JSON list of C-alpha atoms in Angstrom, two decimals:
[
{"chain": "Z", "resi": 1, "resn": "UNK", "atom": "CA", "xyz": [-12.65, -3.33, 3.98]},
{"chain": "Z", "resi": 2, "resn": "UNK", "atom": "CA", "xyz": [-13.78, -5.32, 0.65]},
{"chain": "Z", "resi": 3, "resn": "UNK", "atom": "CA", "xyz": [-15.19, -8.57, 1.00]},
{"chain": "Z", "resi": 4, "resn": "UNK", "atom": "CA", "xyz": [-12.17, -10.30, -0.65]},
{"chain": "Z", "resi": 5, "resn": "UNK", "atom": "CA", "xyz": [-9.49, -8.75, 1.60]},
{"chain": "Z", "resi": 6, "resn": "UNK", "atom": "CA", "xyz": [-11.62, -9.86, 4.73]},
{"chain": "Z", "resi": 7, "resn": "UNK", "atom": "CA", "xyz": [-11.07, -13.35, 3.49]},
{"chain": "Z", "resi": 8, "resn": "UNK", "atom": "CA", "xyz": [-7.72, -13.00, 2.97]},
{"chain": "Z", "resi": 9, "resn": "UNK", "atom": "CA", "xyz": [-7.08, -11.39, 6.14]},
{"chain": "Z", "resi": 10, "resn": "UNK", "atom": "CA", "xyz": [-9.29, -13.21, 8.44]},
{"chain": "Z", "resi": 11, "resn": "UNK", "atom": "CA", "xyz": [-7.12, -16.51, 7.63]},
{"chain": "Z", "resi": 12, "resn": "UNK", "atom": "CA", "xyz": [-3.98, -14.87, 9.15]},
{"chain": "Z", "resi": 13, "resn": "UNK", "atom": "CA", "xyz": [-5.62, -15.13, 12.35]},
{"chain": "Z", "resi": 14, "resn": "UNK", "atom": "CA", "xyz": [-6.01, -18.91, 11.91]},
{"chain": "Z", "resi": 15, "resn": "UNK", "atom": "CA", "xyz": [-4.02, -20.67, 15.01]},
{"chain": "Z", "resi": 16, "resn": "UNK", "atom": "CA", "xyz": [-1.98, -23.66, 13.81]},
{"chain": "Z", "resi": 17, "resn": "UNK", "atom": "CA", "xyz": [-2.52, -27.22, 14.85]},
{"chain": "Z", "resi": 18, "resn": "UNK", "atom": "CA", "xyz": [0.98, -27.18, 17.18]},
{"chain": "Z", "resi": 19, "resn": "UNK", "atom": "CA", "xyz": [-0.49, -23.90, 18.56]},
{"chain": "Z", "resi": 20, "resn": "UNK", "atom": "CA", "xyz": [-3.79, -25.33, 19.50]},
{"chain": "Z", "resi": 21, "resn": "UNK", "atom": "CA", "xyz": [-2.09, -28.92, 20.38]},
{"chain": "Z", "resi": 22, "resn": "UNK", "atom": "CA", "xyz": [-0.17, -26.82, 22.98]},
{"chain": "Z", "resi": 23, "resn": "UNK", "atom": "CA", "xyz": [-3.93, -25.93, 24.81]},
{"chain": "Z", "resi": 24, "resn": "UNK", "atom": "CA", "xyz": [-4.45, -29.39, 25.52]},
{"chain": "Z", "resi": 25, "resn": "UNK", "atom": "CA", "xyz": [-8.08, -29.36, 23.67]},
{"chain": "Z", "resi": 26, "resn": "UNK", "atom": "CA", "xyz": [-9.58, -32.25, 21.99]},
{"chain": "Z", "resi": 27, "resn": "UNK", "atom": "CA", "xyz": [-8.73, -33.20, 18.00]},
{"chain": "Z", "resi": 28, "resn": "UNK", "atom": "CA", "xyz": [-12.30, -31.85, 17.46]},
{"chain": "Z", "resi": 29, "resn": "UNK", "atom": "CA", "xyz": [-11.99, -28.71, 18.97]},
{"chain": "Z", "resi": 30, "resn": "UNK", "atom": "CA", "xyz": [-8.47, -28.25, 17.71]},
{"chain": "Z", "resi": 31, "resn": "UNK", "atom": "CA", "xyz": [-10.14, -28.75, 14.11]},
{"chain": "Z", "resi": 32, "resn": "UNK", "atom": "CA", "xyz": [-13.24, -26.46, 14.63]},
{"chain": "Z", "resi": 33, "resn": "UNK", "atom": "CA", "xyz": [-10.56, -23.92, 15.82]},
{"chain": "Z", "resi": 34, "resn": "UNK", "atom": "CA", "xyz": [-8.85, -24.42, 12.54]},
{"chain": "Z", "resi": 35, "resn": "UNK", "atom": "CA", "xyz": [-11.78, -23.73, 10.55]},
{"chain": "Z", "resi": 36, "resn": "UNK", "atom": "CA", "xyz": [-13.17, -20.27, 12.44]},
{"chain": "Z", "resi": 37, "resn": "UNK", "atom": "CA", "xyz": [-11.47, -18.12, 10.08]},
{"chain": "Z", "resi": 38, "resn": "UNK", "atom": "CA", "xyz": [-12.11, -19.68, 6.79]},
{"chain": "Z", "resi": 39, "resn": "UNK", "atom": "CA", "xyz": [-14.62, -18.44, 4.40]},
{"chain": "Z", "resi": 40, "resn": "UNK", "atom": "CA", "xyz": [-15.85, -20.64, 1.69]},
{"chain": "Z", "resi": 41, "resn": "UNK", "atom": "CA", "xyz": [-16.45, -19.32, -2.08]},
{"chain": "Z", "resi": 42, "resn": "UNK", "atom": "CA", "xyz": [-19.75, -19.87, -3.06]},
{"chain": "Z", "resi": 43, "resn": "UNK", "atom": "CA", "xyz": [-20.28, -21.98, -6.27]},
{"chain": "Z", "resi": 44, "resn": "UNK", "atom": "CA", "xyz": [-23.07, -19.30, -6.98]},
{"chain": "Z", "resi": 45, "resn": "UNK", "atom": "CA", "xyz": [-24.47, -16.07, -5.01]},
{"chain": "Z", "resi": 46, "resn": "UNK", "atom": "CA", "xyz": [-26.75, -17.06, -2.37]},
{"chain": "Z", "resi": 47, "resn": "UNK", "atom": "CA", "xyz": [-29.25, -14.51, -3.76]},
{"chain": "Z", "resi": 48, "resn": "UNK", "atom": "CA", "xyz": [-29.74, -11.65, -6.96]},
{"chain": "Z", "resi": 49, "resn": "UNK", "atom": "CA", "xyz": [-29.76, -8.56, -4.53]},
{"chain": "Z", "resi": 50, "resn": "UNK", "atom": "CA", "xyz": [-27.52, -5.94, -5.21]},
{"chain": "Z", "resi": 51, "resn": "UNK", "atom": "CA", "xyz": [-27.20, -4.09, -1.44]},
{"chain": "Z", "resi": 52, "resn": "UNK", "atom": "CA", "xyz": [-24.17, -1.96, -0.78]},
{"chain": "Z", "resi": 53, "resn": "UNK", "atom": "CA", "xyz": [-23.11, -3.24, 1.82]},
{"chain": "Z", "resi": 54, "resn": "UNK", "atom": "CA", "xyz": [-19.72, -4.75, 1.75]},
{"chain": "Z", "resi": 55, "resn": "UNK", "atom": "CA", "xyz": [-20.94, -7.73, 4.80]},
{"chain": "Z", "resi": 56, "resn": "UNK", "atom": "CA", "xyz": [-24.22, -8.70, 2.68]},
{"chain": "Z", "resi": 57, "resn": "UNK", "atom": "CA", "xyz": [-21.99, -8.77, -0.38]},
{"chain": "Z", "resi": 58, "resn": "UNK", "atom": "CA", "xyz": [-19.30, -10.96, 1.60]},
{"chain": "Z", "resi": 59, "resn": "UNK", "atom": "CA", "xyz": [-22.15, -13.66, 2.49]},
{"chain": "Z", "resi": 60, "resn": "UNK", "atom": "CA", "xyz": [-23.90, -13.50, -0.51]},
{"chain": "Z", "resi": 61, "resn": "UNK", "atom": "CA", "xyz": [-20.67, -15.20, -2.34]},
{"chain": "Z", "resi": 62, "resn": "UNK", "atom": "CA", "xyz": [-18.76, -16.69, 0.58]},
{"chain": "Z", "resi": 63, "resn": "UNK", "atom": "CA", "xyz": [-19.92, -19.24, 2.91]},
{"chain": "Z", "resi": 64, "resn": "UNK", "atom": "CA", "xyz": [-19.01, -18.03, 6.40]},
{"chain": "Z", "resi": 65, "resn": "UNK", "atom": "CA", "xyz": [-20.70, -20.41, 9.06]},
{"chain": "Z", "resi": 66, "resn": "UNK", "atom": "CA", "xyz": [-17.66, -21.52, 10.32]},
{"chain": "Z", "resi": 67, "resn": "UNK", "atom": "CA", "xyz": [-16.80, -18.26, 10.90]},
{"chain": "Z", "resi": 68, "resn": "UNK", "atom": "CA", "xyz": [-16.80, -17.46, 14.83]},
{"chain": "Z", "resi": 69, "resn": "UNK", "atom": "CA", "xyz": [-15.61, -14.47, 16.74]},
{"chain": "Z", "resi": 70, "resn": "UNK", "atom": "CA", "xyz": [-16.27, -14.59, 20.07]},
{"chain": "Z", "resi": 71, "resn": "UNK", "atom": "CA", "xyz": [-20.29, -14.91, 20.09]},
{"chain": "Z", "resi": 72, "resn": "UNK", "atom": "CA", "xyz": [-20.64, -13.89, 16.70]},
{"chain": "Z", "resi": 73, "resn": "UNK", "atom": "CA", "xyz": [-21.08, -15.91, 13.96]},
{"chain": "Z", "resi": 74, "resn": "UNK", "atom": "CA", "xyz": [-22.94, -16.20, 10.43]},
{"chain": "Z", "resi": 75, "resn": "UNK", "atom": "CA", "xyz": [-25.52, -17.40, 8.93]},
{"chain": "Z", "resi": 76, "resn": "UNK", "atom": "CA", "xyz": [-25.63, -19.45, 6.10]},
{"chain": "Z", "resi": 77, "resn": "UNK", "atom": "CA", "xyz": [-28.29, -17.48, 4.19]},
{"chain": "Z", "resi": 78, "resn": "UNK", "atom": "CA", "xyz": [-29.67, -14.11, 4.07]},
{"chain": "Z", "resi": 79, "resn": "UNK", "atom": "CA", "xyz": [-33.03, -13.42, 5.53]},
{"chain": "Z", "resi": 80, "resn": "UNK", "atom": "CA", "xyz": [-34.85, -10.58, 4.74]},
{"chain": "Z", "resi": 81, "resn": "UNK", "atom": "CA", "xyz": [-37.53, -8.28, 6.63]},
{"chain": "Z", "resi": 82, "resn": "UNK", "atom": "CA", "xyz": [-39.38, -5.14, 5.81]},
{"chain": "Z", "resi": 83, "resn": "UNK", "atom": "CA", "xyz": [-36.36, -3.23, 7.48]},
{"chain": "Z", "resi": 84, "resn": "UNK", "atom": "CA", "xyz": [-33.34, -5.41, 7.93]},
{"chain": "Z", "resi": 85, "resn": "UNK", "atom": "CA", "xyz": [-31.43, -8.49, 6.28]},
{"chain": "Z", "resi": 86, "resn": "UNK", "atom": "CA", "xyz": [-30.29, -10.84, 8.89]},
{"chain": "Z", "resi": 87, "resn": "UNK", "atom": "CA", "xyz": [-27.56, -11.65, 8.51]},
{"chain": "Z", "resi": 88, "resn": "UNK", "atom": "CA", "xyz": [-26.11, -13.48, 11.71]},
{"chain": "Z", "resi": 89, "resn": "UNK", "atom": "CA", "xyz": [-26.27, -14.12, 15.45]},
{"chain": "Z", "resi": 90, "resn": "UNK", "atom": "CA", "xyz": [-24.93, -12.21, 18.52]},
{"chain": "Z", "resi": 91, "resn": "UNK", "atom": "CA", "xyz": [-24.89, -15.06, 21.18]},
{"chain": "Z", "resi": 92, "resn": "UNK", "atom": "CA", "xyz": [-29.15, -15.64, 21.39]},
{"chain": "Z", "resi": 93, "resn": "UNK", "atom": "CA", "xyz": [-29.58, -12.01, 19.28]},
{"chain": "Z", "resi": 94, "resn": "UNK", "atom": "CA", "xyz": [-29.43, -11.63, 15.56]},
{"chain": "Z", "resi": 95, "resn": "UNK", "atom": "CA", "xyz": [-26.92, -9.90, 13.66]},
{"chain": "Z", "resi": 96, "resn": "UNK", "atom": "CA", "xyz": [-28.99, -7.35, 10.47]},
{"chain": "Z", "resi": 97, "resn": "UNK", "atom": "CA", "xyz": [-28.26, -4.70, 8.38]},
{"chain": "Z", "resi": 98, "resn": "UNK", "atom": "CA", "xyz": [-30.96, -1.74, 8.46]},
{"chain": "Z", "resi": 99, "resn": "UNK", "atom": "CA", "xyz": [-32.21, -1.66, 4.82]},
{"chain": "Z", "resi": 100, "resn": "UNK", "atom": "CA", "xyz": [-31.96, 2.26, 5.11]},
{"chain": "Z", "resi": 101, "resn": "UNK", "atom": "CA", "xyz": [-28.91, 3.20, 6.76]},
{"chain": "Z", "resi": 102, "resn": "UNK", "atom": "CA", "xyz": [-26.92, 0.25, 5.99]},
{"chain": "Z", "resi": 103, "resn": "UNK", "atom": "CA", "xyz": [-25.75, 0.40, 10.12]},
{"chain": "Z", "resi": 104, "resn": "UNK", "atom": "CA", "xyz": [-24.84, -3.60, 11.68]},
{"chain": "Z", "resi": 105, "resn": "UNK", "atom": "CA", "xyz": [-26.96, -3.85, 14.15]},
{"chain": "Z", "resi": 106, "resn": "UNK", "atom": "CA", "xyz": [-28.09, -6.48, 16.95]},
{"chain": "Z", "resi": 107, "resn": "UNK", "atom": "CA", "xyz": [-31.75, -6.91, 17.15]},
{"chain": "Z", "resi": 108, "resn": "UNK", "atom": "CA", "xyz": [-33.93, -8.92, 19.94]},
{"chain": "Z", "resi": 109, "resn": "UNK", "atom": "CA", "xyz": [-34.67, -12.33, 18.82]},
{"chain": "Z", "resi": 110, "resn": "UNK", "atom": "CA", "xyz": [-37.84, -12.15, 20.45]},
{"chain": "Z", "resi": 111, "resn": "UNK", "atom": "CA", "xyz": [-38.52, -7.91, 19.15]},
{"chain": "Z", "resi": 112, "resn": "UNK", "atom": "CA", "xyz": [-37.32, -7.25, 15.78]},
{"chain": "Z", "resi": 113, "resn": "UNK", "atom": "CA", "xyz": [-37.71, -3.53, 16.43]},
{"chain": "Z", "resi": 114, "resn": "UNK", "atom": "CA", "xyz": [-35.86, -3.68, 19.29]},
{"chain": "Z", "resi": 115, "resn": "UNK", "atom": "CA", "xyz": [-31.95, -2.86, 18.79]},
{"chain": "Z", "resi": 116, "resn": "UNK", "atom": "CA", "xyz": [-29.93, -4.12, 21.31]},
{"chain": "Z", "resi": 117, "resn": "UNK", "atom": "CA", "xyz": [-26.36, -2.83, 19.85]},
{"chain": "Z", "resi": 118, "resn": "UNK", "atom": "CA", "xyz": [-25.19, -0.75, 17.04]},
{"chain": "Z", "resi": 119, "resn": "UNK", "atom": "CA", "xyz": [-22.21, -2.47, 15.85]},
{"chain": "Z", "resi": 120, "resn": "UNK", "atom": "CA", "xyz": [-20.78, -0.36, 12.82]},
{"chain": "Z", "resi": 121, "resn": "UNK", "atom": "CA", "xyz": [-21.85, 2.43, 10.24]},
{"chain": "Z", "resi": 122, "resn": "UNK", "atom": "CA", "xyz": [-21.98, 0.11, 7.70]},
{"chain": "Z", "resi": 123, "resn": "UNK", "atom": "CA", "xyz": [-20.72, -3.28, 6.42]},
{"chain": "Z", "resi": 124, "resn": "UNK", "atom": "CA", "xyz": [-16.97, -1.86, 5.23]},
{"chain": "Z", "resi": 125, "resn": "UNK", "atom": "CA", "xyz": [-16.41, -0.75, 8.55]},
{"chain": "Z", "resi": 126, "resn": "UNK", "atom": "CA", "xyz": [-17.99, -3.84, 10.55]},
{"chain": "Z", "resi": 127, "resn": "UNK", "atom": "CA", "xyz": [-15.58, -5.72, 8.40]},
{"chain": "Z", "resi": 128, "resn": "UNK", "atom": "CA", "xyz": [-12.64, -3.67, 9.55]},
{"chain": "Z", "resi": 129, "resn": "UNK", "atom": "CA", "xyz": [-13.68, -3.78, 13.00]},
{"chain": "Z", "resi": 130, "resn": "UNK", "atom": "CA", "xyz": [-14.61, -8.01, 13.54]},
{"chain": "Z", "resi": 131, "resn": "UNK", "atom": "CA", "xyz": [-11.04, -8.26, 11.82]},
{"chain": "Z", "resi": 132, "resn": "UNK", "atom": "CA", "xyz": [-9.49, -6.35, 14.75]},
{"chain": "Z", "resi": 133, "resn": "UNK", "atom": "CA", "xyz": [-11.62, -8.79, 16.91]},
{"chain": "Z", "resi": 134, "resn": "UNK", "atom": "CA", "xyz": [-10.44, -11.48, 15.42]},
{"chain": "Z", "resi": 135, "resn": "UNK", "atom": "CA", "xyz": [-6.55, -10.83, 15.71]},
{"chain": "Z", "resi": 136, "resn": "UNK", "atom": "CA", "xyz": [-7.63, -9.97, 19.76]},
{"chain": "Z", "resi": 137, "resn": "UNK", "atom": "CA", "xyz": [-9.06, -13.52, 20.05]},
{"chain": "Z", "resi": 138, "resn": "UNK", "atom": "CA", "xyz": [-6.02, -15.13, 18.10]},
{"chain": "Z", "resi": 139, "resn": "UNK", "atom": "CA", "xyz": [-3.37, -13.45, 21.06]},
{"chain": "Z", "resi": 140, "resn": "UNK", "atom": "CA", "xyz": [-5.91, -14.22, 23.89]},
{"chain": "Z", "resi": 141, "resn": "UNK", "atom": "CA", "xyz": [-5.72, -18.61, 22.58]},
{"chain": "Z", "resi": 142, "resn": "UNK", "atom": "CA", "xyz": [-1.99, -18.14, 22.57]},
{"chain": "Z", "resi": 143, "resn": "UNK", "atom": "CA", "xyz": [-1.29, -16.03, 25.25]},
{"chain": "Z", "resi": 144, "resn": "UNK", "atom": "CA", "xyz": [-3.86, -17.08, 28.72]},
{"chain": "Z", "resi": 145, "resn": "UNK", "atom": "CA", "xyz": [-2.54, -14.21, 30.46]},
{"chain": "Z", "resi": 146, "resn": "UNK", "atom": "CA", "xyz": [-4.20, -11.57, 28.06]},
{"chain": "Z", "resi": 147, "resn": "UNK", "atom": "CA", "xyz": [-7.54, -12.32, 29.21]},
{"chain": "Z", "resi": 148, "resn": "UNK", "atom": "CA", "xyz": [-6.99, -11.05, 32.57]},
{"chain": "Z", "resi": 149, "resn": "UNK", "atom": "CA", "xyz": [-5.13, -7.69, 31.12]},
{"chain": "Z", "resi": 150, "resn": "UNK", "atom": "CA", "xyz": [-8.40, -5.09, 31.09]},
{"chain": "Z", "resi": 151, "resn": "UNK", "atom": "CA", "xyz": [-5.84, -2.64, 29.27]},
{"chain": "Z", "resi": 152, "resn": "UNK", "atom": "CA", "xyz": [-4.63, -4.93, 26.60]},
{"chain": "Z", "resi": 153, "resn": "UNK", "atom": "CA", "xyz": [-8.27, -5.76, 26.23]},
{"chain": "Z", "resi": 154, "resn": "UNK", "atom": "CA", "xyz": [-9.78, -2.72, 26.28]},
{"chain": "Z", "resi": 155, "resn": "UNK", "atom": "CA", "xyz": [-7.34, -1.63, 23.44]},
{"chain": "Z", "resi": 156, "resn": "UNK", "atom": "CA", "xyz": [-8.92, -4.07, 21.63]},
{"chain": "Z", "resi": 157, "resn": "UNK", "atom": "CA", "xyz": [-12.17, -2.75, 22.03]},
{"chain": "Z", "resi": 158, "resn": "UNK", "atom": "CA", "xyz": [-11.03, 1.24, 20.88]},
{"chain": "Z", "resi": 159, "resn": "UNK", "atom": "CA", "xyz": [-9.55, -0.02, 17.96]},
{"chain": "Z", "resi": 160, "resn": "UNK", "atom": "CA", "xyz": [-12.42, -2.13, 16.85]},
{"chain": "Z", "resi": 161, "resn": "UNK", "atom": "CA", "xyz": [-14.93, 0.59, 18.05]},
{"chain": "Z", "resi": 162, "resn": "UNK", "atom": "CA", "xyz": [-13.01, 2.94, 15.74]},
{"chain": "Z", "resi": 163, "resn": "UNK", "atom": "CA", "xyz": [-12.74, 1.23, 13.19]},
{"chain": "Z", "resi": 164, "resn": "UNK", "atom": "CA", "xyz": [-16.95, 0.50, 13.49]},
{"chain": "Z", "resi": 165, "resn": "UNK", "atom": "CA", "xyz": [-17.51, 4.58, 13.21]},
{"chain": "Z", "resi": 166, "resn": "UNK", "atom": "CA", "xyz": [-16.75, 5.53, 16.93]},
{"chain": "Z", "resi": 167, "resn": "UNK", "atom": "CA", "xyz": [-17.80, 5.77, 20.62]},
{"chain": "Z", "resi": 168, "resn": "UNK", "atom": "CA", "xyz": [-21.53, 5.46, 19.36]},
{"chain": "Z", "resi": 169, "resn": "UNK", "atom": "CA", "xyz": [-20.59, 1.26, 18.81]},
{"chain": "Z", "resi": 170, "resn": "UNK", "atom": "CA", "xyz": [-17.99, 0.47, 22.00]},
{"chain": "Z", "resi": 171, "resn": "UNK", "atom": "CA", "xyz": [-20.59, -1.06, 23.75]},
{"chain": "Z", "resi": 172, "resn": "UNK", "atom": "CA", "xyz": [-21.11, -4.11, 21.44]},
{"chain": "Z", "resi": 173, "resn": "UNK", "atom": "CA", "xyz": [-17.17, -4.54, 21.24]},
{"chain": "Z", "resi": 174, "resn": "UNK", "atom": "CA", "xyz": [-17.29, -4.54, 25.23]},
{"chain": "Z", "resi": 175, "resn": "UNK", "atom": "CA", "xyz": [-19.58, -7.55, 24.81]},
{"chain": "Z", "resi": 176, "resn": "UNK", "atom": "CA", "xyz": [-17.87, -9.12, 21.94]},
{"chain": "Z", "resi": 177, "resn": "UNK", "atom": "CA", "xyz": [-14.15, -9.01, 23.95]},
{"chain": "Z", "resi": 178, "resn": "UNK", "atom": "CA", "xyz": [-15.66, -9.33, 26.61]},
{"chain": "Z", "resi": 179, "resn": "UNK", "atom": "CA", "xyz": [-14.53, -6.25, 28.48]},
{"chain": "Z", "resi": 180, "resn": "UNK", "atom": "CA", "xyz": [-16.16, -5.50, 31.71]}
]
């Protein structure tokens, strides 16, 4: 998926304030809520890198800090290693791209050359699959009764691990939907 259609997309998965109203959560949280799914236009690219990778491209000119699915959310700049551009965080973990094969990956916060979870085979397909994520999270605030159904879930989790390149990256969408 292109950068631009992930924005586009992502807001259709954007609760509405009667929907979060009905949760009985505070005006804050029903306004952070509101905000998860929206993706800013940058005024100018973060940096001049040209990467091809579809995620680095969608940060570079979108502001995505309010973005949150499940534990995973953005950073507000690009940060660059000898072998990764971080990207993100996966609860305490960061989120990078591997400067040669362009794979999402979770890396150790404390051991950079420790990975902890391949996420996709490259920033298209993360894309596709956190979108997936994201419409799993938007029935699970409306509907309590989905977090409890393991099938419904785990659904979820083949469709986004699929979408990420295959069985090689169902762990991290366990974790991410929280599937155990």
């Amino acid at each position: 998926m292109k950068k631009d259609e992930f924005v586009i997309e992502l807001k259709k998965y954007n609760l509405s304030r009667g929907d979060l109203e009905k949760l009985h959560i505070s005006e804050e949280l029903i306004d952070k809520e509101i905000r998860n799914h929206v993706c800013v236009l940058r005024k100018q690219p973060l940096i001049n890198l040209f990467v091809n990778s579809e995620v680095v491209s969608l940060l570079n000119y979108y502001d995505c800090t309010n973005v949150v699915i499940g534990v995973l959310t953005f950073s507000g700049e690009i940060d660059e290693t000898d072998d990764y551009y971080l990207i993100g965080q996966v609860e305490a973990d960061l989120l990078a791209i591997n400067k040669i094969t362009l794979e999402v990956q979770v890396l150790d916060y404390l051991d950079l050359n420790h990975v902890i979870f391949n996420c996709a085979v490259n920033g298209e397909s993360f894309l596709d699959a956190i979108l997936i994520c994201a419409e799993y999270f938007s029935h699970v605030l409306k509907s309590d009764d989905l977090t409890v159904d393991k099938l419904f879930t785990f659904n979820y989790v083949q469709q986004s691990a699929e979408k990420a390149g295959g069985d090689k990256y169902i762990e991290f969408y366990k974790l991410l939907l929280v599937y155990w």
